[in-house]
Structures are given as C-alpha cells and as structure tokens.
GROMACS .gro file of C-alpha atoms in nm:
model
  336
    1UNK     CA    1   8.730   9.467   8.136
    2UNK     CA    2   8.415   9.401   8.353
    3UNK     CA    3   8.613   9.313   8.665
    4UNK     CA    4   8.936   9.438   8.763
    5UNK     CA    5   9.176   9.181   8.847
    6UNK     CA    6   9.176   9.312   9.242
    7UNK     CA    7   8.876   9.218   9.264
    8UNK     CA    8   8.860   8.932   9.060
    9UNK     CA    9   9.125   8.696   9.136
   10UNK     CA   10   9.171   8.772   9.547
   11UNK     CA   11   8.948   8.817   9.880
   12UNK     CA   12   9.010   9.085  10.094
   13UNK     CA   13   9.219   8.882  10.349
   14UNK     CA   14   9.463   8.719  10.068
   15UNK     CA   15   9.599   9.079   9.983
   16UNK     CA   16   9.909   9.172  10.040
   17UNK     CA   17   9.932   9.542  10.109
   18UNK     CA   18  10.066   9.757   9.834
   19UNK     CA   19  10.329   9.957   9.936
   20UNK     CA   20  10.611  10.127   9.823
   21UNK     CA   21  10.933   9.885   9.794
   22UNK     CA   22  11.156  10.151   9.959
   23UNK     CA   23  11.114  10.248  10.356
   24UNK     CA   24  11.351  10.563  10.414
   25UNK     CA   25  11.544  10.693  10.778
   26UNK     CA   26  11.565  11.000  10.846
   27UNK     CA   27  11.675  11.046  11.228
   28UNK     CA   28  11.655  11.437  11.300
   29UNK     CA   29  11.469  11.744  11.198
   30UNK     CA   30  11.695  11.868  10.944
   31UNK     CA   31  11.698  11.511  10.738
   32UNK     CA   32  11.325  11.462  10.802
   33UNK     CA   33  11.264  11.782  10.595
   34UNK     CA   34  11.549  11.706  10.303
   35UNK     CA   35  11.379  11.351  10.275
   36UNK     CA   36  11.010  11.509  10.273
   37UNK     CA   37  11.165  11.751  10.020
   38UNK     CA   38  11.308  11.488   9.792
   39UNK     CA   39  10.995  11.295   9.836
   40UNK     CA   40  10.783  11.593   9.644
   41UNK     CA   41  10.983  11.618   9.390
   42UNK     CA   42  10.990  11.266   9.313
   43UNK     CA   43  10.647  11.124   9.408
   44UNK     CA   44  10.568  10.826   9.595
   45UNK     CA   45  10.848  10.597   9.500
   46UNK     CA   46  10.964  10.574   9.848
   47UNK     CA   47  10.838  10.606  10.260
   48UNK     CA   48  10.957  10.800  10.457
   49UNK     CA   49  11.012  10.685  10.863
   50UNK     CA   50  11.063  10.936  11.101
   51UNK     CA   51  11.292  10.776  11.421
   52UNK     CA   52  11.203  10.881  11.718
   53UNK     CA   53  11.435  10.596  11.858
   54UNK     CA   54  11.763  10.661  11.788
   55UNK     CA   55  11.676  11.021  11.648
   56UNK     CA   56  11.581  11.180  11.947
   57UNK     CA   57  11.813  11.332  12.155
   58UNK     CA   58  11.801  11.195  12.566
   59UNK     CA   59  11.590  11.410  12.754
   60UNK     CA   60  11.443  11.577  12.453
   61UNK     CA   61  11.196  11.258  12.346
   62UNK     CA   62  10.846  11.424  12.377
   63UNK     CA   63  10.990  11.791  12.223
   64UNK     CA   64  11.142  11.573  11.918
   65UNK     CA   65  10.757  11.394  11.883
   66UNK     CA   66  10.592  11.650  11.883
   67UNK     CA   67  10.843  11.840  11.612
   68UNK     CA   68  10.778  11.480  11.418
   69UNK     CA   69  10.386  11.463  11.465
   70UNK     CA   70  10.391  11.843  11.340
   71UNK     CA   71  10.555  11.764  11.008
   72UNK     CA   72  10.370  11.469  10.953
   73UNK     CA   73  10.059  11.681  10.964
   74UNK     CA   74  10.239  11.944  10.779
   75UNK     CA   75  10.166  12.018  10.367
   76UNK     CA   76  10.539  11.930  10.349
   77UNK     CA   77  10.397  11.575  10.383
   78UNK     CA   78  10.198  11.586  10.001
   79UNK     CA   79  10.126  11.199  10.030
   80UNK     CA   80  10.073  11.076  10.336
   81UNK     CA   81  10.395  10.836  10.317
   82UNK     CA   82  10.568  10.912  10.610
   83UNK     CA   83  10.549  10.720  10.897
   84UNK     CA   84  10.705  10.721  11.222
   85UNK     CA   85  10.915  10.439  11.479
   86UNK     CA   86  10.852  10.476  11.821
   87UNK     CA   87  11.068  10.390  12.110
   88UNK     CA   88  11.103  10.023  12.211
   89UNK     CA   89  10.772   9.918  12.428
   90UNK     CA   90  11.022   9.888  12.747
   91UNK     CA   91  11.144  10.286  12.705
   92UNK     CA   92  10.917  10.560  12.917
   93UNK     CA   93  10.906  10.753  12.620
   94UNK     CA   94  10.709  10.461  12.381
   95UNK     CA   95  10.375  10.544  12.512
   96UNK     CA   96  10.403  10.934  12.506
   97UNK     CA   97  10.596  10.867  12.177
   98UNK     CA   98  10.246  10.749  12.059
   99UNK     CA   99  10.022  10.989  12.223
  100UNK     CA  100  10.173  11.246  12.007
  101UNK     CA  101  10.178  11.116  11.693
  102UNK     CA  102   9.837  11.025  11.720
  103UNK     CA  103   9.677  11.321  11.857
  104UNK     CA  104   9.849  11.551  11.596
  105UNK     CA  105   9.900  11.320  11.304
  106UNK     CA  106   9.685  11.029  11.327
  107UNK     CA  107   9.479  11.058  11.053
  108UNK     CA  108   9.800  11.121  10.838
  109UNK     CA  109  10.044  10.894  10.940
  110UNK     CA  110  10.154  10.601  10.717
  111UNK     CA  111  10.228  10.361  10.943
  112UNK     CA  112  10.365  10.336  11.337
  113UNK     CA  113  10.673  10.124  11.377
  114UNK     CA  114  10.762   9.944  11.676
  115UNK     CA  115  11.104   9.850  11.697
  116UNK     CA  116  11.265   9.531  11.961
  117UNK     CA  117  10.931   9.344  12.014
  118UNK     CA  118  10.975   9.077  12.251
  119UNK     CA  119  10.698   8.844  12.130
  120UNK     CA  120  10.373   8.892  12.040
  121UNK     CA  121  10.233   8.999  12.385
  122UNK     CA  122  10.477   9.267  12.378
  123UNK     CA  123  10.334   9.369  12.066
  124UNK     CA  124   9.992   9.322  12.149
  125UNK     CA  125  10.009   9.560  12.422
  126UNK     CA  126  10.172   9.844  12.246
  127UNK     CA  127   9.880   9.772  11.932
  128UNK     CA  128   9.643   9.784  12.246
  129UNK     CA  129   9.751  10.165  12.311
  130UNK     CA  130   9.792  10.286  11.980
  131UNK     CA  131   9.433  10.189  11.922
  132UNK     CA  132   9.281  10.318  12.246
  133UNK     CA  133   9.428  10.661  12.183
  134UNK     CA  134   9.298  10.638  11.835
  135UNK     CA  135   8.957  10.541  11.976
  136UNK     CA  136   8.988  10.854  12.180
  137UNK     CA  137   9.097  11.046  11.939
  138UNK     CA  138   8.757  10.948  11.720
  139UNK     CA  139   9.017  10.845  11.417
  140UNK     CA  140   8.802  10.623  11.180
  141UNK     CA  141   9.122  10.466  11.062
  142UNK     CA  142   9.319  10.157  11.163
  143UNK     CA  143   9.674  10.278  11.151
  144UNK     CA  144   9.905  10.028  11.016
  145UNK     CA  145  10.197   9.862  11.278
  146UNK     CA  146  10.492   9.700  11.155
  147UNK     CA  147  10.725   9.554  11.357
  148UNK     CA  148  11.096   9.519  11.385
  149UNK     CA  149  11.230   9.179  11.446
  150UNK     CA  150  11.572   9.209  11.600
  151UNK     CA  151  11.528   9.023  11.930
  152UNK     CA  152  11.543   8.647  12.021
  153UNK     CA  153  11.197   8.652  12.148
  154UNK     CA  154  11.028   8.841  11.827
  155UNK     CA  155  11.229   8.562  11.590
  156UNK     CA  156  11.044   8.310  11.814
  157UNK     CA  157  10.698   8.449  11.753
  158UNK     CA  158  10.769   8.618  11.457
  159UNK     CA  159  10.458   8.395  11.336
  160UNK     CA  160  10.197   8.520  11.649
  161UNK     CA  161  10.327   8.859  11.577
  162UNK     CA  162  10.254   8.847  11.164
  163UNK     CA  163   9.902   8.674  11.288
  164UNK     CA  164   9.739   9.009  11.492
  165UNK     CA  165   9.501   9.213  11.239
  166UNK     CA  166   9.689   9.519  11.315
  167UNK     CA  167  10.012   9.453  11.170
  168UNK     CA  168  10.112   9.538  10.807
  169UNK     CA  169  10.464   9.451  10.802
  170UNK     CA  170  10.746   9.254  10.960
  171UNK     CA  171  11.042   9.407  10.950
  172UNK     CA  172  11.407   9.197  11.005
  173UNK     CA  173  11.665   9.403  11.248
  174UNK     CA  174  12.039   9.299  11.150
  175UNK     CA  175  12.238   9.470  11.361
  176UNK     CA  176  12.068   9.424  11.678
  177UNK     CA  177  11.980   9.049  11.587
  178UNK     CA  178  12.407   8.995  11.523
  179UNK     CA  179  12.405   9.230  11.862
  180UNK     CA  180  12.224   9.007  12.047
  181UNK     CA  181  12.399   8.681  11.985
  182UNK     CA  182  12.731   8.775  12.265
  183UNK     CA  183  12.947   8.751  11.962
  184UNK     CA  184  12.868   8.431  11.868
  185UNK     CA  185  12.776   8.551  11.509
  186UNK     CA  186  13.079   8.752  11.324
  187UNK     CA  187  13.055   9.086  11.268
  188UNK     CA  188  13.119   9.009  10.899
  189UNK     CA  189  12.723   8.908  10.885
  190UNK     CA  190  12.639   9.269  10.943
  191UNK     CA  191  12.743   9.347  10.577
  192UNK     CA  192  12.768   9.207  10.253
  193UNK     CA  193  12.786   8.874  10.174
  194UNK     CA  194  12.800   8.750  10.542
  195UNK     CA  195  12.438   8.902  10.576
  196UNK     CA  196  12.342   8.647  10.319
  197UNK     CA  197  12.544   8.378  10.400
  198UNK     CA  198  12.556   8.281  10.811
  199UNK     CA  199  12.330   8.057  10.885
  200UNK     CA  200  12.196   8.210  11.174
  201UNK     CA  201  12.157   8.548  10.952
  202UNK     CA  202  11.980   8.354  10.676
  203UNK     CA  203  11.760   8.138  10.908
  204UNK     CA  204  11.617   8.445  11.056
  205UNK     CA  205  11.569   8.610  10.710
  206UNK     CA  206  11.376   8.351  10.607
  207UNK     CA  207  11.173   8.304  10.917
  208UNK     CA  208  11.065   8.639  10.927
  209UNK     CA  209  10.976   8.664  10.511
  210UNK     CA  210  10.807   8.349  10.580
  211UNK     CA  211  10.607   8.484  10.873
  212UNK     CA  212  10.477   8.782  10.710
  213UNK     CA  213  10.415   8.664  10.354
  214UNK     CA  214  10.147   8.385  10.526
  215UNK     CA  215   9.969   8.641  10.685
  216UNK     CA  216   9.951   8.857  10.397
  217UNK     CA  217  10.195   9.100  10.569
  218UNK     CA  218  10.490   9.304  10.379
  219UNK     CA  219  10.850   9.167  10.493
  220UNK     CA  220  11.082   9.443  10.492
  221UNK     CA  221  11.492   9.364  10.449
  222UNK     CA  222  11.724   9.556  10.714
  223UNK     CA  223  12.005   9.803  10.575
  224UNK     CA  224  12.273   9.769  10.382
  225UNK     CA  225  12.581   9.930  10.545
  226UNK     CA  226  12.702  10.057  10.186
  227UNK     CA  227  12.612  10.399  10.127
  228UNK     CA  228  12.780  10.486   9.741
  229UNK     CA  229  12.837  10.203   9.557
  230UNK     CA  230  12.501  10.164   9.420
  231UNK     CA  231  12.576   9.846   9.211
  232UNK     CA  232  12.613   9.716   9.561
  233UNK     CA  233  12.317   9.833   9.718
  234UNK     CA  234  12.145   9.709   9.435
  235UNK     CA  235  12.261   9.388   9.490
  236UNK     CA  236  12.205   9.375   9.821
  237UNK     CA  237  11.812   9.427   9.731
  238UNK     CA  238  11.815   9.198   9.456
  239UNK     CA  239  11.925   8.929   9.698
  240UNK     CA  240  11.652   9.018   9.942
  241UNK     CA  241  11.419   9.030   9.695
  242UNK     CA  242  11.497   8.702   9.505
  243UNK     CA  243  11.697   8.466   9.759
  244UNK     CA  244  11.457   8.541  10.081
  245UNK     CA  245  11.123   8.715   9.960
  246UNK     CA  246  11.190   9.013  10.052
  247UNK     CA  247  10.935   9.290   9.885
  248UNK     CA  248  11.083   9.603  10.023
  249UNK     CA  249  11.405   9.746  10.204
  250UNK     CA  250  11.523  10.017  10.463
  251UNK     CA  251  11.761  10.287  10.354
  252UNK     CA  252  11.963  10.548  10.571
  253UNK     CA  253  12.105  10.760  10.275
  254UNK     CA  254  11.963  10.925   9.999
  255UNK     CA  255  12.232  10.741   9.754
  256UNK     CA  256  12.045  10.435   9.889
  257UNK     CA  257  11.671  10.495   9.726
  258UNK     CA  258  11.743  10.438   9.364
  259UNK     CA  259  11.957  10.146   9.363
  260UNK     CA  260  11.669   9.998   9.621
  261UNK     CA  261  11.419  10.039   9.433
  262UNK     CA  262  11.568   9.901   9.107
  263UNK     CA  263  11.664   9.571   9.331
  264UNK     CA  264  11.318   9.548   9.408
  265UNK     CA  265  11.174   9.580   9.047
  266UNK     CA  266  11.095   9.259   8.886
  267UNK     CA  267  11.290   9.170   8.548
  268UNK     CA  268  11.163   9.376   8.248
  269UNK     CA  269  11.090   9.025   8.089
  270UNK     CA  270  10.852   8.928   8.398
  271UNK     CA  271  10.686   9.202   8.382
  272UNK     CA  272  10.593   9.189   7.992
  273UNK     CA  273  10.514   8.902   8.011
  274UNK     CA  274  10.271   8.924   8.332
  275UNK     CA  275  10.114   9.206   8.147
  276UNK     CA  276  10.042   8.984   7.825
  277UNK     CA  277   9.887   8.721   8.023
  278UNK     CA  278   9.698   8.928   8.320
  279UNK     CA  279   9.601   9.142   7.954
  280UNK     CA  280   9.449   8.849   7.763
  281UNK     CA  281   9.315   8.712   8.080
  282UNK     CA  282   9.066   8.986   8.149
  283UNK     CA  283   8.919   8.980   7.780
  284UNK     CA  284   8.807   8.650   7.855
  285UNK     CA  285   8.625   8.750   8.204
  286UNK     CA  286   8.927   8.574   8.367
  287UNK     CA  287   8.846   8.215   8.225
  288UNK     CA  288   9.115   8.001   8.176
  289UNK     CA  289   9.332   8.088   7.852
  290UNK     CA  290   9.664   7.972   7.678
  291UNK     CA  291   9.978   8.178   7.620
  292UNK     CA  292  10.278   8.074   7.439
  293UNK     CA  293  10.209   7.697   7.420
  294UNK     CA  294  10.093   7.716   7.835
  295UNK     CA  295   9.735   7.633   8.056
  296UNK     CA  296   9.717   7.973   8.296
  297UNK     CA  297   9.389   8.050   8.519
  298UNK     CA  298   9.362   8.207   8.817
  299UNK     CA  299   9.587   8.052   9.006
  300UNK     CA  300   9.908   8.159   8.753
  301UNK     CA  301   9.665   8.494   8.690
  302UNK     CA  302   9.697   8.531   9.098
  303UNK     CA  303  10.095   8.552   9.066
  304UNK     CA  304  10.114   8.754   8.748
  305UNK     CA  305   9.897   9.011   8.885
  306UNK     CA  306  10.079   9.048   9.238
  307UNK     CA  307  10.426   9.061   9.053
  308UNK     CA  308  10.264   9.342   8.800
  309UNK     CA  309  10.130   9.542   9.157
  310UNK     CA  310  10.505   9.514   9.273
  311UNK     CA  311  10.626   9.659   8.927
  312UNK     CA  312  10.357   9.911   8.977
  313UNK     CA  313  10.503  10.000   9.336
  314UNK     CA  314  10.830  10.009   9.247
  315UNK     CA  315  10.750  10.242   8.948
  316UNK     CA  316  10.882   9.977   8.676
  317UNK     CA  317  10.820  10.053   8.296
  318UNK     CA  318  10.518   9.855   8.232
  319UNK     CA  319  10.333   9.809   7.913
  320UNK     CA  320  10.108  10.118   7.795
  321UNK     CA  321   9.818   9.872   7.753
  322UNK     CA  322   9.837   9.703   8.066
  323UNK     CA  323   9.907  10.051   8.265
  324UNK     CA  324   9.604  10.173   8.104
  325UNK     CA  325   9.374   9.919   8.172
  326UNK     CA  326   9.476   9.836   8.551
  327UNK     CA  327   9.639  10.105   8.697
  328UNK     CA  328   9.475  10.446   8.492
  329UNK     CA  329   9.432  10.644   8.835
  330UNK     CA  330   9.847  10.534   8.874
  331UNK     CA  331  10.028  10.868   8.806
  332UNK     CA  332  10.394  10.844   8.668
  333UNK     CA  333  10.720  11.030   8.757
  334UNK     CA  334  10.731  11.187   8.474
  335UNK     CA  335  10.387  11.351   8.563
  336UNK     CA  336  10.520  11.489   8.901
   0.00000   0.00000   0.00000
C-alpha cells in the first residue's frame, strides 16, 4: 500500500479526532489513582477526566489542582490519557484551576474540559486563557478543549462553540440540561428510556451530535445513571451511538467502562466488511473497485475507513490483514 488511507481519502480539516470511545470520572484523589491504576493494566481503551468541579472540596480548589496537575505529570499517567474539567468559567477557581494544570502538566494533559458554557463567547474567553498561559508557559502544543453543553445558552450556540479551532469535543450535560428547565422536563428523562425519548432530551442530543460532527469535533453522550447492570449500560451506549451519533460516552463507575465501550464498537459484520473493502481498495491505489455486486470509491472508502478507526478506538476484533496493514504501530490488550 503506497498511501495509507489517512492520508489518502481525507484533508487535515475533514478528520475527526481519534479518540478513545470511553471518557472516565474520577472526582477525588483516591479514585483518580484506582482509575490511573486500572488504566495501566488495561491500556488505552479508556480516558481518564480528573474533576476539579464537583471533586474538589470548597475552600480546598487550588490544593486539589495542584494534587491533580501532579498526577497528571506523574509516571502513574503511562499514556497521556487523562485529562482534567475545570470549574465553570463564572467560579473564582476556573482560571487558577487552569494555571495549574498548565504550568505542571501542560505538556501531558489530554484534554481541558470546560463544563456550563454559556455560548461561545463564554467559551472563547476561557480558550483565550488556557492558551495565553500555554504561550507563557512556551508549550508547543495546542491542548485540546471540549466543552460541556448543559446550559440553555451553550444548546443555542452549540454550533459557534463546535466552530472555534480549539475545541475537540462537544460534550451533552443531562442532568443539568433537565436541571435547568424549572421542572418542566420529568425527572424520568434523566435515566433510561426517558433520556431517549423526551423531546426536549432528544432535540438537544441531536443538536449537539450534529454540532460537533460538522466541525469535525467528537460528540460525547452524558452518563447513564445505571451503575451494574451492564446489559443496560450497554444499551444505553448503543443508543447513543446508533440513534443520535454519538462516538463516545462518560462513565462514573468502573462497572461502567466495558459495557461502554462494547456499545460503542461497531457490529462485527461492519467491521469485516469495512476491512474487505478499505483492504481491496488500497491494492488498487484507491481507484474505484466493486465488492459483492456494489460501485465503492472514495466517497463509500471515506465511511468504511472512519467506522474501521472507531473499531480501532474502541479496541474491536478486526481482521489480521487489515490490522496489519493500517494500524501495525496499534498495540493490542493482549500485548499490555
């Protein structure tokens, strides 16, 4: 294969970020270092977010960011997955919340979340800081932002917000969003299936996937408030995944991880079959070919190759061939 299909089918700009499927919360010290721990022994399949929001106690914000910023500089953290959410851009502790991350972890940290953007000014300001302490800081790296949608304003410009350069993900807030209606929404759409079935719920689900995806950004799916059933969970993520275009999912338990990241994993059928056409594709310098009675070129090639990426992320079996030939620097579970 002359030219890898990265390269070959998509510009810079029309990529979406590769990512892992899974985005885990850990809220204090103690489950920071079970997550990191879990993390090592399983590789990559999952991110790790550090909350300074809710996990730090009051009064104790900068002495819990700078605990955070040390263990995201730490050799605990073996692949520079971990990330961290700041306080909201309204709370005296957002800025400083920065400031130390930055300055100790910056050129480790996965990603910075912001969570209860009020539009994309709101945003743009915070992105404005992280940068200029960067700057300071001489990183020579653009740090990833997402953003948690969970407000009226964000839904509004959830579009504006996808649009600045900055931003990686968008992520959708359930409980806050519900929060913030006065009880006009049930609380039955904080769970399953009222999550997927108010209208409100759904319209902002879809809003926000739709946002992200045309920008090239990574939608991320709220929790799910079950924490054992794991056919459940699954479900949940399947749902996200299928119904909404979701391509990855929060979790707040470590029960939550695997069934997550099976919901995300396409079909074992899409995924052999994606790997026979991206396969015969790139023998023919990515002309135009026919499989199983069917016209594909790079338009079909474009899709087959993004779902095979998300197999890839998700750590789905995928064909030895087709692992060999597009993803030979990829290194299994089973080789951690």
């Amino acid at each position: 294969m002359a030219i890898h299909p990265r390269d070959a089918l998509f510009s810079e700009a029309a990529r979406l970020p590769v990512i892992p499927a899974c985005e885990h919360f850990a809220g204090n010290e103690k489950f920071i270092r079970k997550a990191l721990a879990l993390q090592a022994s399983r590789g990559p399949v999952f991110d790790i977010t550090c909350d300074l929001e809710d996990g730090a106690p009051a009064g104790r914000e900068r002495e819990t960011a700078e605990m955070v910023a040390a263990l995201v500089a730490s050799t605990e953290n073996r692949f520079d997955r971990v990330g961290v959410r700041v306080h909201d851009p309204n709370h005296p502790a957002c800025k400083p919340d920065i400031d130390a991350i930055v300055r100790a972890a910056g050129d480790r940290v996965a990603y910075i979340v912001i969570p209860k953007v009020s539009g994309r000014l709101d945003t743009l300001r915070i992105v404005s800081y992280l940068y200029h302490v960067a700057e300071e800081c001489g990183l020579q790296r653009r740090i990833p932002v997402h953003t948690i949608i969970e407000t009226h304003g964000g839904l509004r410009e959830a579009a504006s917000i996808a649009e600045l350069v900055a931003i990686e993900g968008l992520v959708f807030g359930l409980l806050d969003f519900v929060s913030g209606h006065g009880g006009a929404i049930p609380s039955s759409a904080m769970q399953s299936p009222g999550q997927f079935e108010h209208p409100l719920v759904r319209r902002a689900k879809l809003e926000i996937a739709a946002a992200a995806l045309g920008y090239g950004r990574i939608p991320t799916h709220n929790i799910t408030t079950e924490l054992n059933d794991a056919e459940v969970i699954r479900n949940d993520a399947r749902r996200a995944r299928d119904e909404f275009g979701y391509l990855r999912m929060y979790s707040i338990h470590p029960n939550q991880i695997d069934p997550i990241v099976a919901g995300m994993q396409p079909a074992a059928g899409e995924i052999d079959a994606a790997s026979e056409i991206l396969l015969a594709a790139a023998h023919v310098d990515w002309a135009p070919i026919q499989h199983g009675g069917k016209l594909h070129d790079r338009g079909s090639y474009r899709y087959y190759w993004q779902l095979l990426e998300r197999a890839a992320a998700t750590w789905a079996p995928i064909p030895d061939e087709a692992r060999e030939l597009f993803f030979s620097t990829l290194t299994t579970k089973a080789d951690r």
